Short mmCIF file of C-alpha atoms and ligand atoms in Angstrom, two decimals:
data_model
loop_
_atom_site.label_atom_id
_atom_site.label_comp_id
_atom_site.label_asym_id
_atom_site.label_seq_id
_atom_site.Cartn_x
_atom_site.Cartn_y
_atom_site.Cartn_z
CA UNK R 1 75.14 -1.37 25.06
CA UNK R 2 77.54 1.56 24.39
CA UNK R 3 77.98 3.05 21.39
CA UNK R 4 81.21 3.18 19.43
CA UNK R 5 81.18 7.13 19.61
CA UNK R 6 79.20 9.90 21.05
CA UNK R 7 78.48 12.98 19.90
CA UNK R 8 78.09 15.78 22.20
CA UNK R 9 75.86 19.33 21.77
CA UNK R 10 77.73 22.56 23.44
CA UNK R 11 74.47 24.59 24.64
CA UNK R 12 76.86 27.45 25.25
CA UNK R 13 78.31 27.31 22.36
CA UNK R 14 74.60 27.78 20.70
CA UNK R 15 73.57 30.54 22.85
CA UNK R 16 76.87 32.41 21.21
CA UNK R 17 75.99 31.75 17.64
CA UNK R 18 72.22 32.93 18.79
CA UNK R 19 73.02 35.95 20.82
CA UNK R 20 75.30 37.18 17.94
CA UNK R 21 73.32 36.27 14.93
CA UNK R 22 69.88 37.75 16.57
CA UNK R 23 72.10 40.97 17.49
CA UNK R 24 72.88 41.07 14.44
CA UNK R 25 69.49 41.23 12.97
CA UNK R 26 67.70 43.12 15.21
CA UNK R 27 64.60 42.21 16.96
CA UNK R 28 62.09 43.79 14.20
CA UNK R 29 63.48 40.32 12.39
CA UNK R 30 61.78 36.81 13.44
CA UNK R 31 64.37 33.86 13.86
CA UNK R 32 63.69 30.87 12.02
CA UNK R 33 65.77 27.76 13.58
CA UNK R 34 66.36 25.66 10.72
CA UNK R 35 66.49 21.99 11.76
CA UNK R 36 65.83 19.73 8.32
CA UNK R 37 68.35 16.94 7.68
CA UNK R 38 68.28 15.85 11.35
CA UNK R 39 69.50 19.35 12.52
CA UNK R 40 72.44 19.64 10.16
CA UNK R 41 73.08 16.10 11.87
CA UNK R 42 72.55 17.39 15.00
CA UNK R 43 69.36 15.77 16.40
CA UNK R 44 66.11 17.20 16.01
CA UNK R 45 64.82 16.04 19.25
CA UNK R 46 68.10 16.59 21.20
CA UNK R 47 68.63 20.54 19.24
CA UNK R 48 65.01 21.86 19.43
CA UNK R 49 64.55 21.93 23.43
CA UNK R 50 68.14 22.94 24.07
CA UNK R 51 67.40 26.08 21.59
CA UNK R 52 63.83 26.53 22.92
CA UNK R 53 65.67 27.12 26.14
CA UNK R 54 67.81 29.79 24.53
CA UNK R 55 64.52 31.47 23.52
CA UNK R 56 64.17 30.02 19.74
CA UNK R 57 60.12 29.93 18.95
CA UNK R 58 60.58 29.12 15.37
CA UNK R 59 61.61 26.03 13.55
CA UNK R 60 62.07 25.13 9.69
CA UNK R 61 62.46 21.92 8.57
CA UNK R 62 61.68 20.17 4.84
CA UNK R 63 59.46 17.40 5.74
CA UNK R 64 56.00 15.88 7.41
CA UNK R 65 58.12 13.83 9.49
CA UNK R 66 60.65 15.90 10.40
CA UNK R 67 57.77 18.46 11.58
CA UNK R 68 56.55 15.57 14.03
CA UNK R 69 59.97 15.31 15.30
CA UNK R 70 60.23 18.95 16.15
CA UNK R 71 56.99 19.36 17.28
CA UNK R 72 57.30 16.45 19.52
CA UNK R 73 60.65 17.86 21.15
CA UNK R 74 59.04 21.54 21.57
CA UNK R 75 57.03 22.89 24.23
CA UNK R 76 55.16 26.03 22.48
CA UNK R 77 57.28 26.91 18.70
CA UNK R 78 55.88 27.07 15.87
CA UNK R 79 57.10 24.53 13.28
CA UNK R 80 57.22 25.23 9.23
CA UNK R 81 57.70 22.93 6.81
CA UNK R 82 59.29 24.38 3.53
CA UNK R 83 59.57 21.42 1.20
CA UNK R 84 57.29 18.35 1.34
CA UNK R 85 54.55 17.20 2.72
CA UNK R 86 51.74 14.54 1.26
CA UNK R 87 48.11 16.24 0.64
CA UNK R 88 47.43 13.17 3.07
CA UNK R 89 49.13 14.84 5.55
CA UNK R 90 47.63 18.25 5.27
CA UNK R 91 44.96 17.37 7.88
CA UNK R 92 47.79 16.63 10.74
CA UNK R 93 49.56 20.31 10.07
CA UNK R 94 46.20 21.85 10.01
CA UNK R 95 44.81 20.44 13.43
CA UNK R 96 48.32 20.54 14.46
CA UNK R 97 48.80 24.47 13.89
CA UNK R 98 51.74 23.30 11.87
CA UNK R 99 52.53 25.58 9.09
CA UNK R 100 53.79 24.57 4.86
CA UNK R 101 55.19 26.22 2.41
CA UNK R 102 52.51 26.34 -0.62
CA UNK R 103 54.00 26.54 -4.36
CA UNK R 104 51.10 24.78 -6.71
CA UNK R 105 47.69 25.15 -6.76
CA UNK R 106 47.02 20.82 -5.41
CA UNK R 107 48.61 21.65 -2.28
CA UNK R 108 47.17 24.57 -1.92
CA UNK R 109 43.57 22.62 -2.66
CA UNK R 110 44.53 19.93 -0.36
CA UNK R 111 44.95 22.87 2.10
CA UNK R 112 41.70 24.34 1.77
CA UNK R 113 40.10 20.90 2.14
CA UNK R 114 41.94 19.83 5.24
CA UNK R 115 41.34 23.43 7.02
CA UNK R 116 37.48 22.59 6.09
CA UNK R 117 37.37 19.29 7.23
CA UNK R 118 39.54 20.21 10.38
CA UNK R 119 37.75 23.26 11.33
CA UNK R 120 41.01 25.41 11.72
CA UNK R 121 42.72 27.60 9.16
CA UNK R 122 45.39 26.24 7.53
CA UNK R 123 48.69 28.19 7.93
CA UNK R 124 50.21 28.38 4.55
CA UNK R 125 53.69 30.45 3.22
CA UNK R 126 53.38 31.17 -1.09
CA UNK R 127 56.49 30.41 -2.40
CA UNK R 128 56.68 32.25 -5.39
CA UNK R 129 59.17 31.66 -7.94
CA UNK R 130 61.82 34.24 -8.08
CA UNK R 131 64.74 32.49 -10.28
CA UNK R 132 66.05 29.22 -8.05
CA UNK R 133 63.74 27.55 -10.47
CA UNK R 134 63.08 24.48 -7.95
CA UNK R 135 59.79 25.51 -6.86
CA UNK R 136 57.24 28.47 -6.31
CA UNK R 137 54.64 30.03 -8.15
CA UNK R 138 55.31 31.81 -11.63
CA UNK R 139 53.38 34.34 -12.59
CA UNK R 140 50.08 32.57 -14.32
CA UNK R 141 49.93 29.91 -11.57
CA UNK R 142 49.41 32.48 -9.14
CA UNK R 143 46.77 34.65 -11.17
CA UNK R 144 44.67 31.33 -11.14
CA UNK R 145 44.93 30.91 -7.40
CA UNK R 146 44.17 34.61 -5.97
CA UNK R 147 40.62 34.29 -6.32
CA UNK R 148 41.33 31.10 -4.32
CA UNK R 149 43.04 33.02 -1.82
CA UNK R 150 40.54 36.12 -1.48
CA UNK R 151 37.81 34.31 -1.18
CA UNK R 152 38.62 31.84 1.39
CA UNK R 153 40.90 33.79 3.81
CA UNK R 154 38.84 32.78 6.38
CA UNK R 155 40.37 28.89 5.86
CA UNK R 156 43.97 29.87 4.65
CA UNK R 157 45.84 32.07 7.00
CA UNK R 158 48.28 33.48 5.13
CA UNK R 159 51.17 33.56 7.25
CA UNK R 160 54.25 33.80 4.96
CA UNK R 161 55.67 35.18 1.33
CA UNK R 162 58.63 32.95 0.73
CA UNK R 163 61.34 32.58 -1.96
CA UNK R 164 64.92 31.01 -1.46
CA UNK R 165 68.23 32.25 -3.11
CA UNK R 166 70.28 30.34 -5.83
CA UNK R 167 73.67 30.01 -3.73
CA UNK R 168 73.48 33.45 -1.86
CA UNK R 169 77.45 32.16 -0.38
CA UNK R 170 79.21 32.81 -3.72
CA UNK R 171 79.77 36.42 -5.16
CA UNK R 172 79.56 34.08 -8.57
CA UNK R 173 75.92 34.26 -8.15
CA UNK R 174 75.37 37.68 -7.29
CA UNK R 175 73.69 39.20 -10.24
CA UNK R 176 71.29 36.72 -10.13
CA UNK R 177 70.82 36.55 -6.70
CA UNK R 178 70.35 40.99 -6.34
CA UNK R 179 67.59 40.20 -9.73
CA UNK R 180 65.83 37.76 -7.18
CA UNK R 181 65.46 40.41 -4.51
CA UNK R 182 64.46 42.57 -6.78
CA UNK R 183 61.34 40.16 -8.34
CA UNK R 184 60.61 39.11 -4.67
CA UNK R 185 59.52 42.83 -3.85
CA UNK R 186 57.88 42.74 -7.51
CA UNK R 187 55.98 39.85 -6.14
CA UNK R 188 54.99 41.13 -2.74
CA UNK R 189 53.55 44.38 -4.46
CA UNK R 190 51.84 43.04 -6.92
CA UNK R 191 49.55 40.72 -4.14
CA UNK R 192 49.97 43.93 -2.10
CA UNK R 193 47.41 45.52 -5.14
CA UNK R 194 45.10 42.74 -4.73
CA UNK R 195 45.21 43.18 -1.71
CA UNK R 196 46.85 40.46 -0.37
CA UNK R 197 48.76 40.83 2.63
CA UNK R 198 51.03 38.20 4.17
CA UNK R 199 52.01 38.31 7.62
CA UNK R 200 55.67 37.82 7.15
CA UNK R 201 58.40 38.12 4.36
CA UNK R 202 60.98 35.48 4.44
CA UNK R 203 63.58 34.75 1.63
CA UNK R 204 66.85 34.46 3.61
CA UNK R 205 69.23 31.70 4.61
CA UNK R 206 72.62 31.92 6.19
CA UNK R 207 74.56 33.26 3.34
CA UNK R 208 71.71 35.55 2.28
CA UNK R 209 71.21 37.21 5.46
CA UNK R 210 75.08 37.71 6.45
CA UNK R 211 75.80 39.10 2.91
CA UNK R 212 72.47 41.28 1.87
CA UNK R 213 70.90 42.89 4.68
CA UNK R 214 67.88 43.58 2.58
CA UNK R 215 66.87 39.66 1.80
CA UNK R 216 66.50 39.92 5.48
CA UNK R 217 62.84 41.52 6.04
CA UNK R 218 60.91 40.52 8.75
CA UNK R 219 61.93 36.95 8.92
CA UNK R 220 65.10 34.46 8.27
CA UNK R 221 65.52 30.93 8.13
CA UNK R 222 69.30 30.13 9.59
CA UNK R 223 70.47 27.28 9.26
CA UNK R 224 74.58 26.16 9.33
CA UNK R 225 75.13 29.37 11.03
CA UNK R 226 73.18 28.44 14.04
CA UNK R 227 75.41 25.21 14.38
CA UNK R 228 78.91 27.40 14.79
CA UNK R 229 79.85 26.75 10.43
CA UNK R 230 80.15 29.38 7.41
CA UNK R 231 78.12 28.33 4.57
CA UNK R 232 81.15 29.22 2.74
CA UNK R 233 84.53 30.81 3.15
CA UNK R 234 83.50 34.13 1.05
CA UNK R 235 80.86 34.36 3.17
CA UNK R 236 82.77 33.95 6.58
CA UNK R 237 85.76 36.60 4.64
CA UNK R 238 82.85 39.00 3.66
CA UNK R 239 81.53 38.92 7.44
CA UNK R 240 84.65 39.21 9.00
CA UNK R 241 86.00 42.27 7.09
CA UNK R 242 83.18 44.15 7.75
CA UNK R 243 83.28 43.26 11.80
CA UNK R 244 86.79 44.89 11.74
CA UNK R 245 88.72 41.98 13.56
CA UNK R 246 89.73 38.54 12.30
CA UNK R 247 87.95 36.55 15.12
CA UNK R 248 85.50 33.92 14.09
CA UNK R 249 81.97 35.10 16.23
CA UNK R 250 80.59 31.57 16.04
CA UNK R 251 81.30 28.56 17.83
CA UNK R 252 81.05 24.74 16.78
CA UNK R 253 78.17 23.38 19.15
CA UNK R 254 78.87 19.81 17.97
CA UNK R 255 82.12 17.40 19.23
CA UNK R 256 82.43 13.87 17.69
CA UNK R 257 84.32 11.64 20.08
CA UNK R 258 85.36 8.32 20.40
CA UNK R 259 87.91 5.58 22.46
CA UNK R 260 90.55 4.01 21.41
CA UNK R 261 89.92 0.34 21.04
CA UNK R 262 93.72 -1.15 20.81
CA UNK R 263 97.20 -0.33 21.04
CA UNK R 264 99.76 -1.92 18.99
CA UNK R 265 103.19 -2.26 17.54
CA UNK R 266 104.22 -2.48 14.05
CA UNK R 267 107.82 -3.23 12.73
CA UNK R 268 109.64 -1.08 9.66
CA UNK R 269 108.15 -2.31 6.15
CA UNK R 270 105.07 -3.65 7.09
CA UNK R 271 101.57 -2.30 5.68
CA UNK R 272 98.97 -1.10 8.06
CA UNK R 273 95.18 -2.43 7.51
CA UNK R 274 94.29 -3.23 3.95
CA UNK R 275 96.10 -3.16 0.90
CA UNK R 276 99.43 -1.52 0.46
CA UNK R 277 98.59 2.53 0.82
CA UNK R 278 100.25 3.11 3.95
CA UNK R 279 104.00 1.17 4.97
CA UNK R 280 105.56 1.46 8.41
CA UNK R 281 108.50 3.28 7.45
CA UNK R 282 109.80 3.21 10.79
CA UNK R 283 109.07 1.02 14.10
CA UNK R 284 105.86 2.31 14.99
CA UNK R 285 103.14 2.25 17.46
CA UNK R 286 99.21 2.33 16.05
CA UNK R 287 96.12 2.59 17.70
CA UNK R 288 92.57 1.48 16.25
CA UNK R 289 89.23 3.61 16.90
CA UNK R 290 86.06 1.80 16.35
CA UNK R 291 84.88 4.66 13.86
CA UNK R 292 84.68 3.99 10.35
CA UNK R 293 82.40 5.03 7.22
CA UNK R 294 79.44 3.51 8.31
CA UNK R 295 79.07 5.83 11.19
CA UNK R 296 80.17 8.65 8.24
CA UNK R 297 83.67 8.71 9.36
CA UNK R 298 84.47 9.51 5.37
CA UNK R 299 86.79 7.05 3.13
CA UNK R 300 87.97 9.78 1.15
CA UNK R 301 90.05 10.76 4.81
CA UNK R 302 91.91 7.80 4.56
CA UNK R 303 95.86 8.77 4.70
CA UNK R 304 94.45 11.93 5.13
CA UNK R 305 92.42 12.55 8.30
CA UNK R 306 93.92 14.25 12.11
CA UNK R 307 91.75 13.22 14.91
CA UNK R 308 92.99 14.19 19.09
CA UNK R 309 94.32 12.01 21.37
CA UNK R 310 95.98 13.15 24.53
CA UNK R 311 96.30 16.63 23.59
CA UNK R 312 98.29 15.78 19.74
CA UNK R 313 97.30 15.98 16.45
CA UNK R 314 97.65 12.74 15.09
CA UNK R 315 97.26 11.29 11.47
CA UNK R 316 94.74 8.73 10.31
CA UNK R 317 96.55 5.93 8.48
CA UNK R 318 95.81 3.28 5.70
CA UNK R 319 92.20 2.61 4.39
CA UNK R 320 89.24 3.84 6.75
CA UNK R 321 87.33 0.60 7.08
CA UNK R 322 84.15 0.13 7.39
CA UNK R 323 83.88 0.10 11.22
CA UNK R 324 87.40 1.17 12.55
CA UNK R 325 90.42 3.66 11.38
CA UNK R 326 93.89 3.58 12.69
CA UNK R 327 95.73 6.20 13.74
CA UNK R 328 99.74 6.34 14.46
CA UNK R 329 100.59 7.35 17.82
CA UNK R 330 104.41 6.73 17.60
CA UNK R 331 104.76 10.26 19.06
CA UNK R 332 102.79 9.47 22.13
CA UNK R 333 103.79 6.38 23.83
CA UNK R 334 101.49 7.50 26.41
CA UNK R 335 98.41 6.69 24.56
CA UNK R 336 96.37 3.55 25.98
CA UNK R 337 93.25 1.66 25.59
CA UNK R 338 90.61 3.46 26.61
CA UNK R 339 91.61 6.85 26.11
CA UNK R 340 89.41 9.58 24.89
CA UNK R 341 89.85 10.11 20.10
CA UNK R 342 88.20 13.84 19.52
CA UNK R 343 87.06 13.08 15.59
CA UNK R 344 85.54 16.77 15.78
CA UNK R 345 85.77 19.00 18.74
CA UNK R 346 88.44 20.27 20.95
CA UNK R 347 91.13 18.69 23.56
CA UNK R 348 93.39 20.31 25.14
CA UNK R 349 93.45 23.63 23.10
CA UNK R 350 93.27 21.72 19.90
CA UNK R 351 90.52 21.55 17.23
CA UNK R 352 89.39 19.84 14.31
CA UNK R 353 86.79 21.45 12.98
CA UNK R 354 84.26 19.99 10.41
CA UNK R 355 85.66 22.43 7.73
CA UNK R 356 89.14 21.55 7.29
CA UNK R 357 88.00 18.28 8.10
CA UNK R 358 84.68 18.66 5.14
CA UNK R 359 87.81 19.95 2.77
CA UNK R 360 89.97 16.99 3.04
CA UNK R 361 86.80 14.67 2.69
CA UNK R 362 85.84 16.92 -0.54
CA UNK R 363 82.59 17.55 1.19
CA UNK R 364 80.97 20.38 2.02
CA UNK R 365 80.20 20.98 5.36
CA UNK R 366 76.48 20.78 5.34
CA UNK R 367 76.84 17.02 3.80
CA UNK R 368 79.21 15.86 6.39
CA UNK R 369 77.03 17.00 9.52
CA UNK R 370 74.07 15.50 7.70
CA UNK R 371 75.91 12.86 7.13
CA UNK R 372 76.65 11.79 10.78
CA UNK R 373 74.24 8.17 11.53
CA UNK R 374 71.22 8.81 13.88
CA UNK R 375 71.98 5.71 16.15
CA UNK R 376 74.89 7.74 17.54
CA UNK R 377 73.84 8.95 20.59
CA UNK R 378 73.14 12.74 21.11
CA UNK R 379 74.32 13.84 24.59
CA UNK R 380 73.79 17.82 25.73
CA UNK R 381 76.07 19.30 27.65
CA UNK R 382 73.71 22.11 29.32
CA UNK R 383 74.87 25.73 29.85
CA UNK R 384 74.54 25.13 33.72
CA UNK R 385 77.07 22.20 34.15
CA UNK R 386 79.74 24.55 32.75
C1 LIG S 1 68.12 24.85 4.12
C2 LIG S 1 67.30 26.03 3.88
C3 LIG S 1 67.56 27.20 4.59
C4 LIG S 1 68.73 27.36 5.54
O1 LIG S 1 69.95 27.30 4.84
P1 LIG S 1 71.33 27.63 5.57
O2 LIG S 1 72.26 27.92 4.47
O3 LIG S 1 71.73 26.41 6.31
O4 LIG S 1 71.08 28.77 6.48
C5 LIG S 1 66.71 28.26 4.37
N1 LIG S 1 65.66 28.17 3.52
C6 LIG S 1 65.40 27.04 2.83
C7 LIG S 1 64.23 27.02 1.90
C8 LIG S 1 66.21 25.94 2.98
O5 LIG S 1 65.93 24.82 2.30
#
């Protein structure tokens, strides 16, 4: 059966957003792909091989299972899981050479035991605590574990030293965010005297790494940027003025698209779909789209939302139900059944883009991309049919 919309992934579009963010940082700095949350909505096992063939070797993601999805799309990366993982699942990362973040002392037990049991070190990243108080080791915590560390080296490969920022993409948290640096390198010292030396440094997402250079040591984890969005306007303004020209360097990779379903007419005075928010106030001509909030078309864009048909910018009317919206084509008698509805993406030298989209939905974009159902089918559109 076909699904009621498709979304597509611009591979060209992704090898822009990589070849300008990697410029950017230089090759002495490793790229982390960060793919948790489905790939920003993406699809893990549609986004991983189309970026492994753009060169990515590196993937982040927050969970067990989201590692198996990555690892089961990827031909030779490494995958890193930074949030959670059961101590039942330790064994699997081990044998599988997948790596965890580490921030309290069961996990890093569980560790030990599994890289035992397996016969393989297990590749752990310390998070240390730094002032996002979420999680990482303070300061005793981690005094109790060196020994820990020292002694069985052989069984935990230290491949990482890891914080992450408290909102890096507003200048409102920049005090705390500079103190965070600062403790990070307090950190990395301090185990540097005990002589504890991990292989990389990593504390940077998006915002962090556009807007201080020094968070970016010899690793970041990107996220949003990778997918063609600004983790916020400051940080998009910030990047911009210091490039010199207005031009936005990244490009969208995803397009959410759709049919229209029906055509109809409606006469002067009558309400369109349910209730009474939206009255014909002229003889006009609707069309339905089978998209509603169940396949995370938001509610909050009723009366609100544009979508492309035929080249026009055309409003969303009345309630979005739960399966369909309606737009009003009374501008475009042309429009028919059948015809292609760009939710997000381009037609025609038009765009709707997630942010001005996110805004109206008073969601940010990271929640509406996450947001997007799995059973909508991911399609690819290779660099080569272009
Ligand atoms: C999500 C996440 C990132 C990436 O964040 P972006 O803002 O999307 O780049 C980096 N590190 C950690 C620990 C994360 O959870």
């Amino acid at each position: 059966m076909l699904a009621t919309s498709v979304i597509e992934l611009h591979q060209s579009a992704l090898k822009t957003n990589l070849d300008y963010l990697q410029g950017l940082f230089g090759p002495g700095v490793q790229y982390s792909s960060v793919v948790k949350g489905n790939a920003y909505g993406h699809g893990i096992s549609e986004f991983v091989p189309m970026a492994e063939e753009l060169g990515v070797r590196h993937f982040s993601v927050f969970s067990a299972d989201e590692a198996l999805e990555a690892l089961q799309a990827s031909q030779n990366s490494e995958i890193m899981i930074m949030g959670h993982i059961d101590n039942a699942e330790l064994e699997w990362a081990v044998s599988q050479g997948v790596s965890f973040f580490v921030f309290e002392r069961d996990r890093l037990e569980g560790a030990l035991a599994a890289a035992k049991k397996v016969g393989k070190p297990a590749k752990i990243h310390l998070e240390v605590e730094t002032g996002l108080n979420r999680t990482g080791f303070n300061q005793s915590e981690m005094e109790q574990v060196c020994p820990m560390l020292i002694r069985q080296a052989d069984h935990l490969a230290l491949e990482g030293l890891c914080t992450h920022y408290a909102g890096a993409e507003s200048v409102a948290n920049h005090v705390r965010v500079i103190k965070q640096i600062e403790r990070f390198e307090t950190w990395r010292q301090w185990l540097s005297s005990k002589n504890i030396q991990p292989r990389k440094l990593h504390t940077a997402c998006s915002a962090a790494a556009m807007s201080y250079p020094q968070s970016r040591m010899n690793m970041v984890r990107i996220g949003i940027l990778q997918y063609g969005f600004w983790p916020s306007r400051e940080t998009f303004i910030h990047c911009i003025r210091k490039n010199g020209d207005w031009q936005d360097p990244l490009k969208r990779v995803i397009s959410w698209k759709s049919r229209v379903m029906d055509v109809k007419e409606v006469h002067t005075g009558e309400f369109v779909g349910y209730g009474t928010t939206f009255m014909a106030s002229d003889h006009m001509k609707i069309a339905t789209v089978p998209v509603g909030y169940s396949h995370g078309y938001s509610r909050s864009l009723s009366n609100q939302g544009r979508v492309l048909i035929r080249g026009k910018r055309l409003a969303v009317i009345g309630m979005v139900n739960m399966n369909l919206l309606i737009v009003d084509v009374s501008e475009c008698a042309a429009v028919r059944k059948g015809d292609e509805v760009v939710l997000i993406g381009e037609q025609e030298g038009h765009q709707i883009s997630v942010s001005s989209f996110s805004e109206l939905s008073d969601q940010l974009n990271y929640e509406l991309l996450t947001r997007l159902p799995r059973n909508i089918p991911r399609k690819v559109i290779p660099m080569s049919s272009l």
